[in-house]
């Protein structure tokens, strides 16, 4: 559990960080909270020669509201997120999800940017961000660009982030009247989900007006269950419709087999979590 | 001065003797980060060792190239089996009479087996060196399933045993067979089964798990070439045994070996044995002349330094149709991994598994155990239990529930019907033990009343009907366990470790001013001996516990003892402490008689003093007496006030308890919630009720972990799966149920203070209670036995098979 040798850098500005990442090349990795990268380094499964710690860049720690969206700096910790009155009011789903990430010690260091950027299918925030239709701001040597969360995840640890790019912020659209819920089944505090489901919906006249569904840790990437959500629009969330939508959501899962259970179990649990999240989200919709 | 004498109650309270909820004195340093653990030891010029480990579970080692590693700056030496052969240490003896490779000699037999030891000036350099040791392997077929171990065409695992048809415990039937051990009367047992009205026959497996103490195994070895002396600091539960073993295998004279166990962060059996890392650190220190530290990491701990359980118990019970048991027949297949490094008393290859008749009056029984080799880590330690007692308790307690189900009887009623009765003690069991004392009916009845058992059964009945009507997705289970343990190994007539009789010892020195130091042959790994040992002495000789320092773990100062495991500390060392105290008290009485000018028989001991019978104002306190012992002892008497006692117990002790678990299981997810857990323990005389409660809480938490998900898994290739706390289930306070504790007191008739030991009872009794609750929940759906661990996905699979998932 001793990492290989590496050089540690702590730039003070984003520009410096991007320049550094470009000049140090592929052996360099940005470091956020470190809760994914450092365990891998300790096991020597990852051996970057340079770590560029983003902790010194104050601009990445802000939370604000701009043009109808919440803008969350990449270095906002889960703890800071949970403490934000703005987030509590504007995006309660993020609070609910963050509360279920790991434990208080990890939430004190783990960051939102790190959680969404490294492409670990076990992380909770990616599916939540897909569900909320968030977009990520990436800063690279060629400038800045926005990437939709729904387009970001290509495979396990494989994302749309290009070499030399740093994810700097997350934009979450603020929509009034939404009912949201995040249901996570896990073996214990600190564990990744066996399966988890995020739901965002709006209701009109007792029927689902809009619906979005995200699924965590039941495939090599987080999932946005587009078809399942579409099937629910116009329904009253009656048992039959829910059952069909859940089946559609289960059908797009491709869970791994590990200590959390075999694939058939985890697929089914994705469905159970979705069923429960739908009921709770509906009860919260205005 | 006599006018100032405090009341008896005040004097009693000041002692903080037996029965007092005395706060743990060691916690003052532990809670302030002032403990002193092995990894806190830093010596000048100290080197660090790190292991190269096998990627394969079974492979021939074709070549080990250490040249690149040796060139890493800071690397001082790379030790392989070839190096060890020059000092005849490539293999080492195990506690079970087998031999074990220290470093891979020609082949590897389990994944992560120790292959080479890199020694460097820093941890980082050692780890860099490990990366660069090149090993060529040629893969061999792997055996993971013990049931395939003795197939005719099974690969030969232990080539070193080729042609050996006799092992340490008799005849070997197959090249992967270790031993066959049988006890009981087979013909009579078979006859009971032939005559039985009702029989059950179930394979009850207890999966492989690991004690996983907070502090992993580690040591610092420092060899002084000038003096020819070795000092070995280590995480040892039995430091004296380690000293003797080191002397025997290193040929260093025993007086030149100093073994010191400083504060130890949990043991649970994991720190009884001797591991490759210790031997390599010692050899490396001898070779380099510098101190060498070896600290294993969590993955190394979980995957290599021992394991627990892996017992597969075919359990048969014969009974009359009205529920009286008439015979027990058990065959155990014991998976010992690659080497038989099981930590049992030497003559007991399957530990005390013949306690398997449990708390019941079986007229006849037969037990047969076959130990086999597989490509898994060696070990087989008693994970917070006396040797293999938890496995035995699990089989019989599960078996009784299965029998109750078959008879259509309530499991509590079946137990009450078959208990050994109070008047039958001392009781001779069909498998050879003499149970010292017990009052099982009182204990179980108290438990049943405490939880309102009848009310819970009625609630369960209603819930089952509601479930059938589709009104709820939850099922409710009630798990009862009534365990009898056998602890306190043990009497020299039947217990030894490598020939060392399993006594224990205490030396007490009273200082002139009336305070004292006690040194004991045991070693606390968290049990609180510094607190409780002082309480025994306080009650026995009348010096306040706060005036008594307890010291353990240094073989130069402590009298020889066999260490702490198998709940033996209180039954054996606790008795030695009482006996040493009594020697001191006897001398103190002589001094008091001389001072008070009366005959010794005219004195009576009263809390902290000897007083003249009928004249309580004439007395001498222990403080008075201590001063006289060093200042002006009676004519002809040796000065000083100290004593040593070595205690060879006449029998084991037999703690018991009644545990009841109430559980609700969500059939849609398989998630089980423990609604209530009640634990009644009878450990005889209670030395410190608060420590007992803490011990019970800790042991129950382990039992919860083991039964509900804690497991060392292997895939078919012998890859160990999930040997980290990401996967290995170690519950946090959030998952852990609330524990209700209770007790009865049935003292041990043969122990000087009547104490029986308690540390391991909750692990032994907790596992069957949890498993029985799970099984009870599913029983109305037609399920008979569900194998552990009962994690959510496995319970969901059970529900799915029974056709009740959504």
PDB file of C-alpha atoms in Angstrom, chain A residues 1-5 43-44 185 187-192 258-262 264-265 268-269 272-273 276, chain B residues 123-124 127-128 131 297 299 666 668-669 671 713 725-727 729-730 732 734-735 792-793 796-797 800 806:
ATOM      1  CA  UNK A   1       0.000   0.000   0.000  1.00  0.00           C
ATOM      2  CA  UNK A   2       2.876   2.316  -0.838  1.00  0.00           C
ATOM      3  CA  UNK A   3       2.487   4.335  -4.049  1.00  0.00           C
ATOM      4  CA  UNK A   4       5.320   4.683  -6.526  1.00  0.00           C
ATOM      5  CA  UNK A   5       7.304   7.901  -6.609  1.00  0.00           C
ATOM      6  CA  UNK A  43      -2.112  -0.521  -4.902  1.00  0.00           C
ATOM      7  CA  UNK A  44       0.138   0.544  -7.778  1.00  0.00           C
ATOM      8  CA  UNK A 185     -29.261   0.036  -1.926  1.00  0.00           C
ATOM      9  CA  UNK A 187     -24.453  -3.115   2.044  1.00  0.00           C
ATOM     10  CA  UNK A 188     -23.034  -0.653   4.501  1.00  0.00           C
ATOM     11  CA  UNK A 189     -21.974   2.906   5.077  1.00  0.00           C
ATOM     12  CA  UNK A 190     -19.093   3.671   2.773  1.00  0.00           C
ATOM     13  CA  UNK A 191     -19.953   1.091   0.164  1.00  0.00           C
ATOM     14  CA  UNK A 192     -20.833   1.653  -3.448  1.00  0.00           C
ATOM     15  CA  UNK A 258     -18.969  -8.797  -7.317  1.00  0.00           C
ATOM     16  CA  UNK A 259     -19.438  -9.003  -3.569  1.00  0.00           C
ATOM     17  CA  UNK A 260     -22.565  -6.892  -3.941  1.00  0.00           C
ATOM     18  CA  UNK A 261     -24.264  -9.694  -5.790  1.00  0.00           C
ATOM     19  CA  UNK A 262     -24.613 -11.402  -9.158  1.00  0.00           C
ATOM     20  CA  UNK A 264     -29.487 -10.822 -12.064  1.00  0.00           C
ATOM     21  CA  UNK A 265     -29.850  -9.579  -8.501  1.00  0.00           C
ATOM     22  CA  UNK A 268     -33.614  -6.534 -10.263  1.00  0.00           C
ATOM     23  CA  UNK A 269     -32.500  -4.181  -7.520  1.00  0.00           C
ATOM     24  CA  UNK A 272     -36.816  -2.068  -7.132  1.00  0.00           C
ATOM     25  CA  UNK A 273     -34.892   1.131  -6.438  1.00  0.00           C
ATOM     26  CA  UNK A 276     -39.391   3.195  -4.885  1.00  0.00           C
TER      27      UNK A 276
ATOM     28  CA  UNK B 123       9.040   1.581   3.114  1.00  0.00           C
ATOM     29  CA  UNK B 124       8.985   3.232  -0.304  1.00  0.00           C
ATOM     30  CA  UNK B 127       7.811  -1.407  -2.138  1.00  0.00           C
ATOM     31  CA  UNK B 128       9.723  -0.315  -5.256  1.00  0.00           C
ATOM     32  CA  UNK B 131       7.683  -4.355  -7.934  1.00  0.00           C
ATOM     33  CA  UNK B 297      -1.207  -4.151   5.017  1.00  0.00           C
ATOM     34  CA  UNK B 299      -5.047  -6.925   1.987  1.00  0.00           C
ATOM     35  CA  UNK B 666     -37.650  -7.463   2.926  1.00  0.00           C
ATOM     36  CA  UNK B 668     -37.960  -7.717  -2.544  1.00  0.00           C
ATOM     37  CA  UNK B 669     -34.358  -6.757  -1.746  1.00  0.00           C
ATOM     38  CA  UNK B 671     -32.269  -6.849   3.154  1.00  0.00           C
ATOM     39  CA  UNK B 713     -14.313 -15.695  -1.065  1.00  0.00           C
ATOM     40  CA  UNK B 725     -12.592  -3.387   3.566  1.00  0.00           C
ATOM     41  CA  UNK B 726     -14.371  -2.251   0.408  1.00  0.00           C
ATOM     42  CA  UNK B 727     -15.668  -5.786   0.085  1.00  0.00           C
ATOM     43  CA  UNK B 729     -18.016  -6.839   5.499  1.00  0.00           C
ATOM     44  CA  UNK B 730     -16.951  -4.985   8.615  1.00  0.00           C
ATOM     45  CA  UNK B 732     -20.050   0.289  11.118  1.00  0.00           C
ATOM     46  CA  UNK B 734     -24.833   2.448  11.488  1.00  0.00           C
ATOM     47  CA  UNK B 735     -25.439  -1.159  10.444  1.00  0.00           C
ATOM     48  CA  UNK B 792     -28.952  -9.418   0.934  1.00  0.00           C
ATOM     49  CA  UNK B 793     -28.321 -10.935  -2.481  1.00  0.00           C
ATOM     50  CA  UNK B 796     -33.066 -12.499  -2.293  1.00  0.00           C
ATOM     51  CA  UNK B 797     -31.978 -15.628  -4.174  1.00  0.00           C
ATOM     52  CA  UNK B 800     -36.681 -15.965  -5.579  1.00  0.00           C
ATOM     53  CA  UNK B 806     -41.931  -9.351  -6.677  1.00  0.00           C
TER      54      UNK B 806
END
